[in-house]
GROMACS .gro file of C-alpha atoms in nm:
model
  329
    1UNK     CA    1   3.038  -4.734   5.576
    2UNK     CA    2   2.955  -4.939   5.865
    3UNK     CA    3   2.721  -5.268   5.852
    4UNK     CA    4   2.443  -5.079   5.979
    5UNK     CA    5   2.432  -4.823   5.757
    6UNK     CA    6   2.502  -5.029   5.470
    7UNK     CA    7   2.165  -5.230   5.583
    8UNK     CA    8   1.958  -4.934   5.636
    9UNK     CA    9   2.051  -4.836   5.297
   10UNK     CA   10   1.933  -5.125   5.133
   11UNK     CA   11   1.588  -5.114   5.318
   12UNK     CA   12   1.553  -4.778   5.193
   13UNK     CA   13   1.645  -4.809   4.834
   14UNK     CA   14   1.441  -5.164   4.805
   15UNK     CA   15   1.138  -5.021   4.932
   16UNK     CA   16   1.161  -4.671   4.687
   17UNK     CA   17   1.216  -4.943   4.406
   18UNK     CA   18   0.922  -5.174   4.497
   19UNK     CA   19   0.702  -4.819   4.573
   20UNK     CA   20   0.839  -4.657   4.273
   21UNK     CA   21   0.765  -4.983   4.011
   22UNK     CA   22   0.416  -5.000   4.210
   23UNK     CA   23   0.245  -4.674   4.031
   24UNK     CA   24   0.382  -4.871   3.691
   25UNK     CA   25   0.239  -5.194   3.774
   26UNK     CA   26  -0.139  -5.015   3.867
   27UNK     CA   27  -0.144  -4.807   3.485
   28UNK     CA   28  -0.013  -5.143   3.369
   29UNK     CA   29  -0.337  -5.345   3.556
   30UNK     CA   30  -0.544  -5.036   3.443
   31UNK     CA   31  -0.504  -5.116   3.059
   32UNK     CA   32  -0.787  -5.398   3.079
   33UNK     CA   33  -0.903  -5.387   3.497
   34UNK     CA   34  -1.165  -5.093   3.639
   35UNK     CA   35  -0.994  -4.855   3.836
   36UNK     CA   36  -1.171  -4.944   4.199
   37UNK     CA   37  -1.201  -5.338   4.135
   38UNK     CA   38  -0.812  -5.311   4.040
   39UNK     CA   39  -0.761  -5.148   4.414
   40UNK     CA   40  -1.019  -5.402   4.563
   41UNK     CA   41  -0.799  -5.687   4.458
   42UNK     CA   42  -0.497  -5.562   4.552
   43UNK     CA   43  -0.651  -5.552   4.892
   44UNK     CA   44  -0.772  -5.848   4.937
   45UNK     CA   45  -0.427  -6.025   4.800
   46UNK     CA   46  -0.298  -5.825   5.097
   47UNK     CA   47  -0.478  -5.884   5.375
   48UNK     CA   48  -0.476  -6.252   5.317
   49UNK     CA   49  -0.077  -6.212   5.319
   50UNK     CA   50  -0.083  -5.994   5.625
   51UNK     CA   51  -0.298  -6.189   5.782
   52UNK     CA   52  -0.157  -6.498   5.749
   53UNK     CA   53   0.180  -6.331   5.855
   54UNK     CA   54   0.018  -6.223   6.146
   55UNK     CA   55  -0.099  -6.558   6.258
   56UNK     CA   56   0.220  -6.739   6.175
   57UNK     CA   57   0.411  -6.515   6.390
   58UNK     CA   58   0.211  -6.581   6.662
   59UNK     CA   59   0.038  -6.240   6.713
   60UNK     CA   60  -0.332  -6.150   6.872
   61UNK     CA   61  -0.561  -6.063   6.547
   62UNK     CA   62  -0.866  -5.996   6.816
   63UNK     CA   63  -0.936  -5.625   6.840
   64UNK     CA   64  -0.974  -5.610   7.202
   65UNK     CA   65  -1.103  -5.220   7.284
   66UNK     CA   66  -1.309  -4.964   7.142
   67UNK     CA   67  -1.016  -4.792   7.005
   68UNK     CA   68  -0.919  -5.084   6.847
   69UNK     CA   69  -1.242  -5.116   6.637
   70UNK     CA   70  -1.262  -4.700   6.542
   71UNK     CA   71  -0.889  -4.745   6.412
   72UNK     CA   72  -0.988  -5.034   6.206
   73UNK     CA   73  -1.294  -4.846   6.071
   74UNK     CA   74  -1.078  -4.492   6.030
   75UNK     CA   75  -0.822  -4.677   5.833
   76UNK     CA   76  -1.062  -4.946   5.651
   77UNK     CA   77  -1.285  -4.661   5.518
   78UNK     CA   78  -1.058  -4.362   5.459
   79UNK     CA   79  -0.696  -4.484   5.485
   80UNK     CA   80  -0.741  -4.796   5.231
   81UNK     CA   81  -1.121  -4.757   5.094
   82UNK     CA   82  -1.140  -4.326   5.026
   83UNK     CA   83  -0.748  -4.334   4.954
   84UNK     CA   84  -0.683  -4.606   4.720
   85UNK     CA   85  -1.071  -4.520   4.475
   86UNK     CA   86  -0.922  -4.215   4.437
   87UNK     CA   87  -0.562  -4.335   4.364
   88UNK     CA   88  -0.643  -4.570   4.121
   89UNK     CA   89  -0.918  -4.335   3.960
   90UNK     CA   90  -0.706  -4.054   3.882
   91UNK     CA   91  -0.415  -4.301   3.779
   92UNK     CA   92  -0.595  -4.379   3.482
   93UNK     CA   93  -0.604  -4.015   3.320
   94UNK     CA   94  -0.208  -3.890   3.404
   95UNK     CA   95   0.147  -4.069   3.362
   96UNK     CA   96   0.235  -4.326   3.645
   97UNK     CA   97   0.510  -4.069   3.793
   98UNK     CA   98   0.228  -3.818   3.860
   99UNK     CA   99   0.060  -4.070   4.142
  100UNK     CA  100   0.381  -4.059   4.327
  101UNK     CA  101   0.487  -3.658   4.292
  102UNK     CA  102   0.122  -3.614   4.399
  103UNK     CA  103   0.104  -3.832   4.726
  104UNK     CA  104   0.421  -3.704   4.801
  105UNK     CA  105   0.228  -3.425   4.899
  106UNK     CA  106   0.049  -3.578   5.223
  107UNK     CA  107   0.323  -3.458   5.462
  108UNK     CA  108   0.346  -3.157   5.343
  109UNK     CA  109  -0.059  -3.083   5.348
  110UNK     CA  110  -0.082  -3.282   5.721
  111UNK     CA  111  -0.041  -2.996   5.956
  112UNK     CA  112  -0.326  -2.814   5.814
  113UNK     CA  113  -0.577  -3.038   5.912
  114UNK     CA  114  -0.402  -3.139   6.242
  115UNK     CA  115  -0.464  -2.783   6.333
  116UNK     CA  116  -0.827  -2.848   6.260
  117UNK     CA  117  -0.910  -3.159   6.386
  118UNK     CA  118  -0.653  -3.227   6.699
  119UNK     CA  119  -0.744  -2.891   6.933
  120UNK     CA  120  -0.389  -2.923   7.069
  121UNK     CA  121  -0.235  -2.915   6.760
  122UNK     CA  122  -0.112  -2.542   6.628
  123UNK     CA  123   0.058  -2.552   6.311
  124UNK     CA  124   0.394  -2.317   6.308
  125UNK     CA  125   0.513  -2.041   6.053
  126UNK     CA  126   0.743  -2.299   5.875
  127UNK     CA  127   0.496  -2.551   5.835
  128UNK     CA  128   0.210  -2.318   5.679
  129UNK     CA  129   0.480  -2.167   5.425
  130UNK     CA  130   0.556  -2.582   5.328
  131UNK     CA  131   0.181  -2.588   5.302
  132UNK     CA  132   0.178  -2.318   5.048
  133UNK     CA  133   0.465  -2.441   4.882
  134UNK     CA  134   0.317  -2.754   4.818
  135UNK     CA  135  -0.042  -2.644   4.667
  136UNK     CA  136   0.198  -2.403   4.433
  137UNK     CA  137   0.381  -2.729   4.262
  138UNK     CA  138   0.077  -2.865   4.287
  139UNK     CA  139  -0.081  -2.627   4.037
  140UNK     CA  140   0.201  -2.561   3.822
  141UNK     CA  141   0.172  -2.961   3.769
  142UNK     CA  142  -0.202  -2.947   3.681
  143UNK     CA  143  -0.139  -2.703   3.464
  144UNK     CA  144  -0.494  -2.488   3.444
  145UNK     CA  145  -0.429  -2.334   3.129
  146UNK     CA  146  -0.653  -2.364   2.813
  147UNK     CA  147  -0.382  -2.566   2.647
  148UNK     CA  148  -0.434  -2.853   2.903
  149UNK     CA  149  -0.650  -3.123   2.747
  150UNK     CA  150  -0.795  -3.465   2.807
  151UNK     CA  151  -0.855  -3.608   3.160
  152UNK     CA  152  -0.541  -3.476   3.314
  153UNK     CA  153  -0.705  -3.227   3.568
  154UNK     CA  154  -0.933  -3.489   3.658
  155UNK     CA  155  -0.654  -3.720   3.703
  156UNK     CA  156  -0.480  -3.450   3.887
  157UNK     CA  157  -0.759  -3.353   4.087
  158UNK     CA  158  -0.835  -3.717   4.196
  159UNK     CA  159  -0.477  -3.791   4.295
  160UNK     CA  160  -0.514  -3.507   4.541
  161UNK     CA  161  -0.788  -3.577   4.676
  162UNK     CA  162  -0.642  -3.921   4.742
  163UNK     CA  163  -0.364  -3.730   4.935
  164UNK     CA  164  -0.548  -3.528   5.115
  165UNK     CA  165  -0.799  -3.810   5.256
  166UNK     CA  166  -0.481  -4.051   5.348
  167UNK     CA  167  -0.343  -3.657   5.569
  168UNK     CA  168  -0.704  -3.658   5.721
  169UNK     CA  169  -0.739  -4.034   5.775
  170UNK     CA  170  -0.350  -4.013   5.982
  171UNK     CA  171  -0.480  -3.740   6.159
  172UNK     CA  172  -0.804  -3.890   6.297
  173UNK     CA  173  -0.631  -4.167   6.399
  174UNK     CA  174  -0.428  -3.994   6.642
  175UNK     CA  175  -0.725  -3.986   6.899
  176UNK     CA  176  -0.696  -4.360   6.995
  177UNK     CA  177  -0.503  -4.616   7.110
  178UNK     CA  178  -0.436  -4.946   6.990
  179UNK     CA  179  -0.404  -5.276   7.224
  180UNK     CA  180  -0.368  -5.501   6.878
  181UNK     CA  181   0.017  -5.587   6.739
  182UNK     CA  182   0.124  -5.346   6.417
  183UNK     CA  183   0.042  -5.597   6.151
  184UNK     CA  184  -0.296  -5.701   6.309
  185UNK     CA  185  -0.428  -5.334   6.293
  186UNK     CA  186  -0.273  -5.335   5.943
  187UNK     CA  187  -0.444  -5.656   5.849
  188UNK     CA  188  -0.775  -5.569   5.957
  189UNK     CA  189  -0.782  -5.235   5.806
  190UNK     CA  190  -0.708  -5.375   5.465
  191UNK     CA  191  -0.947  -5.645   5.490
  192UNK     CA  192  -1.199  -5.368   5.522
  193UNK     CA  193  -1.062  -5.170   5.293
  194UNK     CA  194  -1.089  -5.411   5.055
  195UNK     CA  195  -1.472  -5.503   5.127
  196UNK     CA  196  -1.568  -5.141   5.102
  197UNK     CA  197  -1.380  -5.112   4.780
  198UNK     CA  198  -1.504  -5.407   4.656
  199UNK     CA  199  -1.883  -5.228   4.725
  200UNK     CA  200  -1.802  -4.891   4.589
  201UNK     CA  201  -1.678  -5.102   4.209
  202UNK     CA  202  -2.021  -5.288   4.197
  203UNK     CA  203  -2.218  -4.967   4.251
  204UNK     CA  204  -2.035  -4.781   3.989
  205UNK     CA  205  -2.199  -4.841   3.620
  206UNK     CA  206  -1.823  -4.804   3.480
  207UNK     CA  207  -1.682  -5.123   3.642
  208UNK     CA  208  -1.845  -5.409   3.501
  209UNK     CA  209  -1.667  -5.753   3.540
  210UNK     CA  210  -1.785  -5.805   3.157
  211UNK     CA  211  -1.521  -5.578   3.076
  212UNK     CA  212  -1.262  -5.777   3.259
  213UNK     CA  213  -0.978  -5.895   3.046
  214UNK     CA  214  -0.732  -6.058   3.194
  215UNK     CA  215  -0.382  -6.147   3.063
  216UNK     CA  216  -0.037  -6.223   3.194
  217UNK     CA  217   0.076  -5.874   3.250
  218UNK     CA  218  -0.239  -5.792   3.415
  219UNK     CA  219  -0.212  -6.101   3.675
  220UNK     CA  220   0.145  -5.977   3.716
  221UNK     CA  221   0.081  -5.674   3.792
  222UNK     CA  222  -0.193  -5.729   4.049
  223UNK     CA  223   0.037  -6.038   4.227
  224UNK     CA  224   0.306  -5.726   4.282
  225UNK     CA  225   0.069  -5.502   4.363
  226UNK     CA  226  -0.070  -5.722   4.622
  227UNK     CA  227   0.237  -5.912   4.765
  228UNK     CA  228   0.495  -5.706   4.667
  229UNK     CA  229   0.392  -5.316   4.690
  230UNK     CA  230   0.159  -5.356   4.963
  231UNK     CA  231   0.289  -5.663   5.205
  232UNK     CA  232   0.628  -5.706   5.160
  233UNK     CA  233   0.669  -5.310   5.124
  234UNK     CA  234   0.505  -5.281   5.437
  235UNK     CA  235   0.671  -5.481   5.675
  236UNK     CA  236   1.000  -5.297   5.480
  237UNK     CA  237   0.839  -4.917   5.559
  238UNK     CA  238   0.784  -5.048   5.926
  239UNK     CA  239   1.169  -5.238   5.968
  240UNK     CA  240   1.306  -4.855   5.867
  241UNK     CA  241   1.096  -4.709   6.137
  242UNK     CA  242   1.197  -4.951   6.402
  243UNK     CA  243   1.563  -4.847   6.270
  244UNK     CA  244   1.583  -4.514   6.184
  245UNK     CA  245   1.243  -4.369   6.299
  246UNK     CA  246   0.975  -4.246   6.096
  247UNK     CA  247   1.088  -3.915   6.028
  248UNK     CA  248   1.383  -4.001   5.816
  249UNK     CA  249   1.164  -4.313   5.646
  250UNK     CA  250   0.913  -4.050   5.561
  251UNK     CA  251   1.172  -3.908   5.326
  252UNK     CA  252   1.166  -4.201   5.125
  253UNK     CA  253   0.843  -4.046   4.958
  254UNK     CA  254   1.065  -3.789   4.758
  255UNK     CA  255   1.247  -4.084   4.594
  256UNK     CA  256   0.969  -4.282   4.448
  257UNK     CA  257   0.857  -4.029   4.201
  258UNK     CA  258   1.251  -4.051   4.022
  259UNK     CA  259   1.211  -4.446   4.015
  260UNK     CA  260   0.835  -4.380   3.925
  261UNK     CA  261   0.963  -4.201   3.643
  262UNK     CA  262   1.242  -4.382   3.522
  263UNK     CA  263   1.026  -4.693   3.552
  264UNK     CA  264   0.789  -4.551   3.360
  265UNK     CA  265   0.989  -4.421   3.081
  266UNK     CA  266   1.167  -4.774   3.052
  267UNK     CA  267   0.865  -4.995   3.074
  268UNK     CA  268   0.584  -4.801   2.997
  269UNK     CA  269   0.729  -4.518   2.739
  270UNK     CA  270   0.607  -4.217   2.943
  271UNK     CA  271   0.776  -3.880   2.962
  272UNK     CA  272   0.778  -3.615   3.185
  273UNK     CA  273   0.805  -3.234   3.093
  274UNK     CA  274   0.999  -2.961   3.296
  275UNK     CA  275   0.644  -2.788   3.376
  276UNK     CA  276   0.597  -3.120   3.563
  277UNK     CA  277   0.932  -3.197   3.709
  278UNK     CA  278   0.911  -2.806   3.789
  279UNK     CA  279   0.628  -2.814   3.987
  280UNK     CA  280   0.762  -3.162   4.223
  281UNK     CA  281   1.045  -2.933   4.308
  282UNK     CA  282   0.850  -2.666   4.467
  283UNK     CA  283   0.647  -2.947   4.631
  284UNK     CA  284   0.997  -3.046   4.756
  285UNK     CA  285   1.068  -2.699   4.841
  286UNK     CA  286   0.727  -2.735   5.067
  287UNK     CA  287   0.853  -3.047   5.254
  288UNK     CA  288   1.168  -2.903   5.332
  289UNK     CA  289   0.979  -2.646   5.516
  290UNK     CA  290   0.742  -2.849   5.686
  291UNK     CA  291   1.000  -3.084   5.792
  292UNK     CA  292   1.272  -2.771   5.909
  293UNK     CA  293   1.313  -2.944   6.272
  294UNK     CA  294   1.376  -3.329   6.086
  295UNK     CA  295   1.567  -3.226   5.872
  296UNK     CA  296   1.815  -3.024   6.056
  297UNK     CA  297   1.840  -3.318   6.336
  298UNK     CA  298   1.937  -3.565   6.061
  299UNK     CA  299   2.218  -3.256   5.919
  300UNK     CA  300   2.340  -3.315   6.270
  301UNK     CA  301   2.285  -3.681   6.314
  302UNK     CA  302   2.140  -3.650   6.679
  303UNK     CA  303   1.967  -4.003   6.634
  304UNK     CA  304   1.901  -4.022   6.956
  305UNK     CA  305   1.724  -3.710   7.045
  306UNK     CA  306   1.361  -3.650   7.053
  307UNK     CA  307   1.277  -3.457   6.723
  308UNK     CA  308   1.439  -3.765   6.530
  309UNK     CA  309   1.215  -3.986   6.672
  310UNK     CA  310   0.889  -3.784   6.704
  311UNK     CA  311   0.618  -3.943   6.538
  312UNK     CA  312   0.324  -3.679   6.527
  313UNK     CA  313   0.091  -3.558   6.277
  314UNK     CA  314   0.345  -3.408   6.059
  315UNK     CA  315   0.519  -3.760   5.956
  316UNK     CA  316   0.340  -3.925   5.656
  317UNK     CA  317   0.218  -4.230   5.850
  318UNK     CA  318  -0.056  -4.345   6.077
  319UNK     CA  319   0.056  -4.347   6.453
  320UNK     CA  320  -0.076  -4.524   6.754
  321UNK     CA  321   0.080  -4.531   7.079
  322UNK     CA  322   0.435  -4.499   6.926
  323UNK     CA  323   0.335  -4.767   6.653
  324UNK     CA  324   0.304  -4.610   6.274
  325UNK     CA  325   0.083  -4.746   6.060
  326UNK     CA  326   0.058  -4.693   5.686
  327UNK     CA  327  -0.112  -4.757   5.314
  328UNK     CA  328   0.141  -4.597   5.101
  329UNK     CA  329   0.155  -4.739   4.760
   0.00000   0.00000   0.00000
């Protein structure tokens, strides 16, 4: 195993294990912190960090064009604000591991809505069997059946609809350009993410700071959230694009869920059931589909060619001008 790959493999495993830990560390800041104020002040930990990263390296933090300022608002108001109430909503009603089997549907459900909202976009056979794949494990995991109790299909139904906002917010993105550095745009989107969260907690009854109880697993949880999961895992997701491209980075969505779950079960106690671990293999199934061209280019290890490097709507990241951008957890 060459240097190389022996450092690519350690980006890749430390950022499933800091993504993986991160759906533990929100059901552990959930136990005594509302949902959306939880997410709020993750955000704002983050953008300070990101911000001052940005600065100390020296990069422009003015946005500059119009583009610049309808990316910011795209990803400030559905990438961080829409994605993240939802996340941290339906985390409260379902096992940490079912966060991460359920975002790990957002590449798979992409290419539907780039058909529908990028006119140049045509979604092929492959990609619209993946799509089907995917809503099958999806339903096998919310189990609709009479015997399914409590807030899991809300849960369940909130975690998608975090998915599916993060596969809409990459898509819309794609119609601008971006004249700021990566972790500028990043910075700024998070900062208004985190306002707009922050406004959405105080106009929900349920979120009340008199409910607010603090303790040292709490502030733990929230410091990784903020500085590990979100900055540090960040400029990790984009050292792995700048290395291996985003296509095979994208696939480290598919390991989270095991460390999610192993994490949980050590720390937390959970448990998953085959019905569950069932229906993330068919939503594996799906991505295998969608992602027929990537995957077979990696089989061959073609690195340098085209479809290893193609960073369109089907990879599971924001993308500007050959840039990705992201808010994975």
């Amino acid at each position: 195993m060459t240097h190389s790959t022996r450092y690519i493999g350690l980006l890749f495993a430390a950022l499933a294990l800091i993504w993986g830990l991160s759906f533990v560390a929100i059901k552990t800041g959930l136990e005594s912190v509302p949902p959306v104020l939880l997410a709020a002040v993750r955000h704002d930990i983050a953008a300070v960090v990101l911000l001052g990263y940005a600065l100390w390296r020296g990069r422009s933090l003015r946005p500059q064009t119009r583009d610049d300022w309808s990316l910011i608002f795209i990803g400030g108001t559905v990438l961080i604000g829409a994605h993240f109430a939802l996340l941290f909503l339906g985390q409260q009603y379902v096992p940490s591991s079912f966060g991460a089997i359920l975002l790990s549907l957002t590449p798979v459900v992409t290419p539907a809505f780039a058909s529908t909202l990028i006119p140049s976009y045509r979604a092929r056979p492959h990609e619209l069997i993946g799509t089907v794949c995917g809503f099958i494990g999806v339903v096998i995991i919310a189990n609709p059946t009479p015997g399914a109790v409590g807030g899991r299909p809300l849960g369940v139904a909130l975690l998608i609809s975090s998915a599916v906002a993060f596969a809409v917010g990459a898509v819309l993105t794609e119609r601008y350009t971006s004249s700021l550095p990566l972790v500028s745009l990043q910075a700024w989107m998070t900062l208004l993410g985190a306002g707009i969260l922050h406004a959405v907690s105080a106009g929900l009854p349920s979120e009340r700071l008199g409910t607010v109880t603090v303790g040292l697993e709490q502030i733990a949880a929230i410091a990784y959230l903020g500085i590990v999961a979100s900055a540090i895992g960040f400029l990790l997701y984009f050292r792995l694009i700048s290395t291996v491209g985003a296509a095979e980075t994208s696939l480290v969505s598919y390991v989270v869920p095991a460390v999610t779950a192993i994490s949980g079960w050590l720390l937390l106690g959970e448990t998953l059931g085959p019905v569950t671990v069932a229906g993330f293999a068919v939503i594996v199934v799906g991505f295998a589909w969608v992602k027929a061209d990537v995957l077979r280019s990696l089989r061959r290890r073609r690195t340098d060619s085209p479809s290893y490097r193609s960073y369109g709507p089907r990879d599971d990241c924001v993308v500007v001008s050959g840039n990705a951008y992201t808010t994975r957890e």
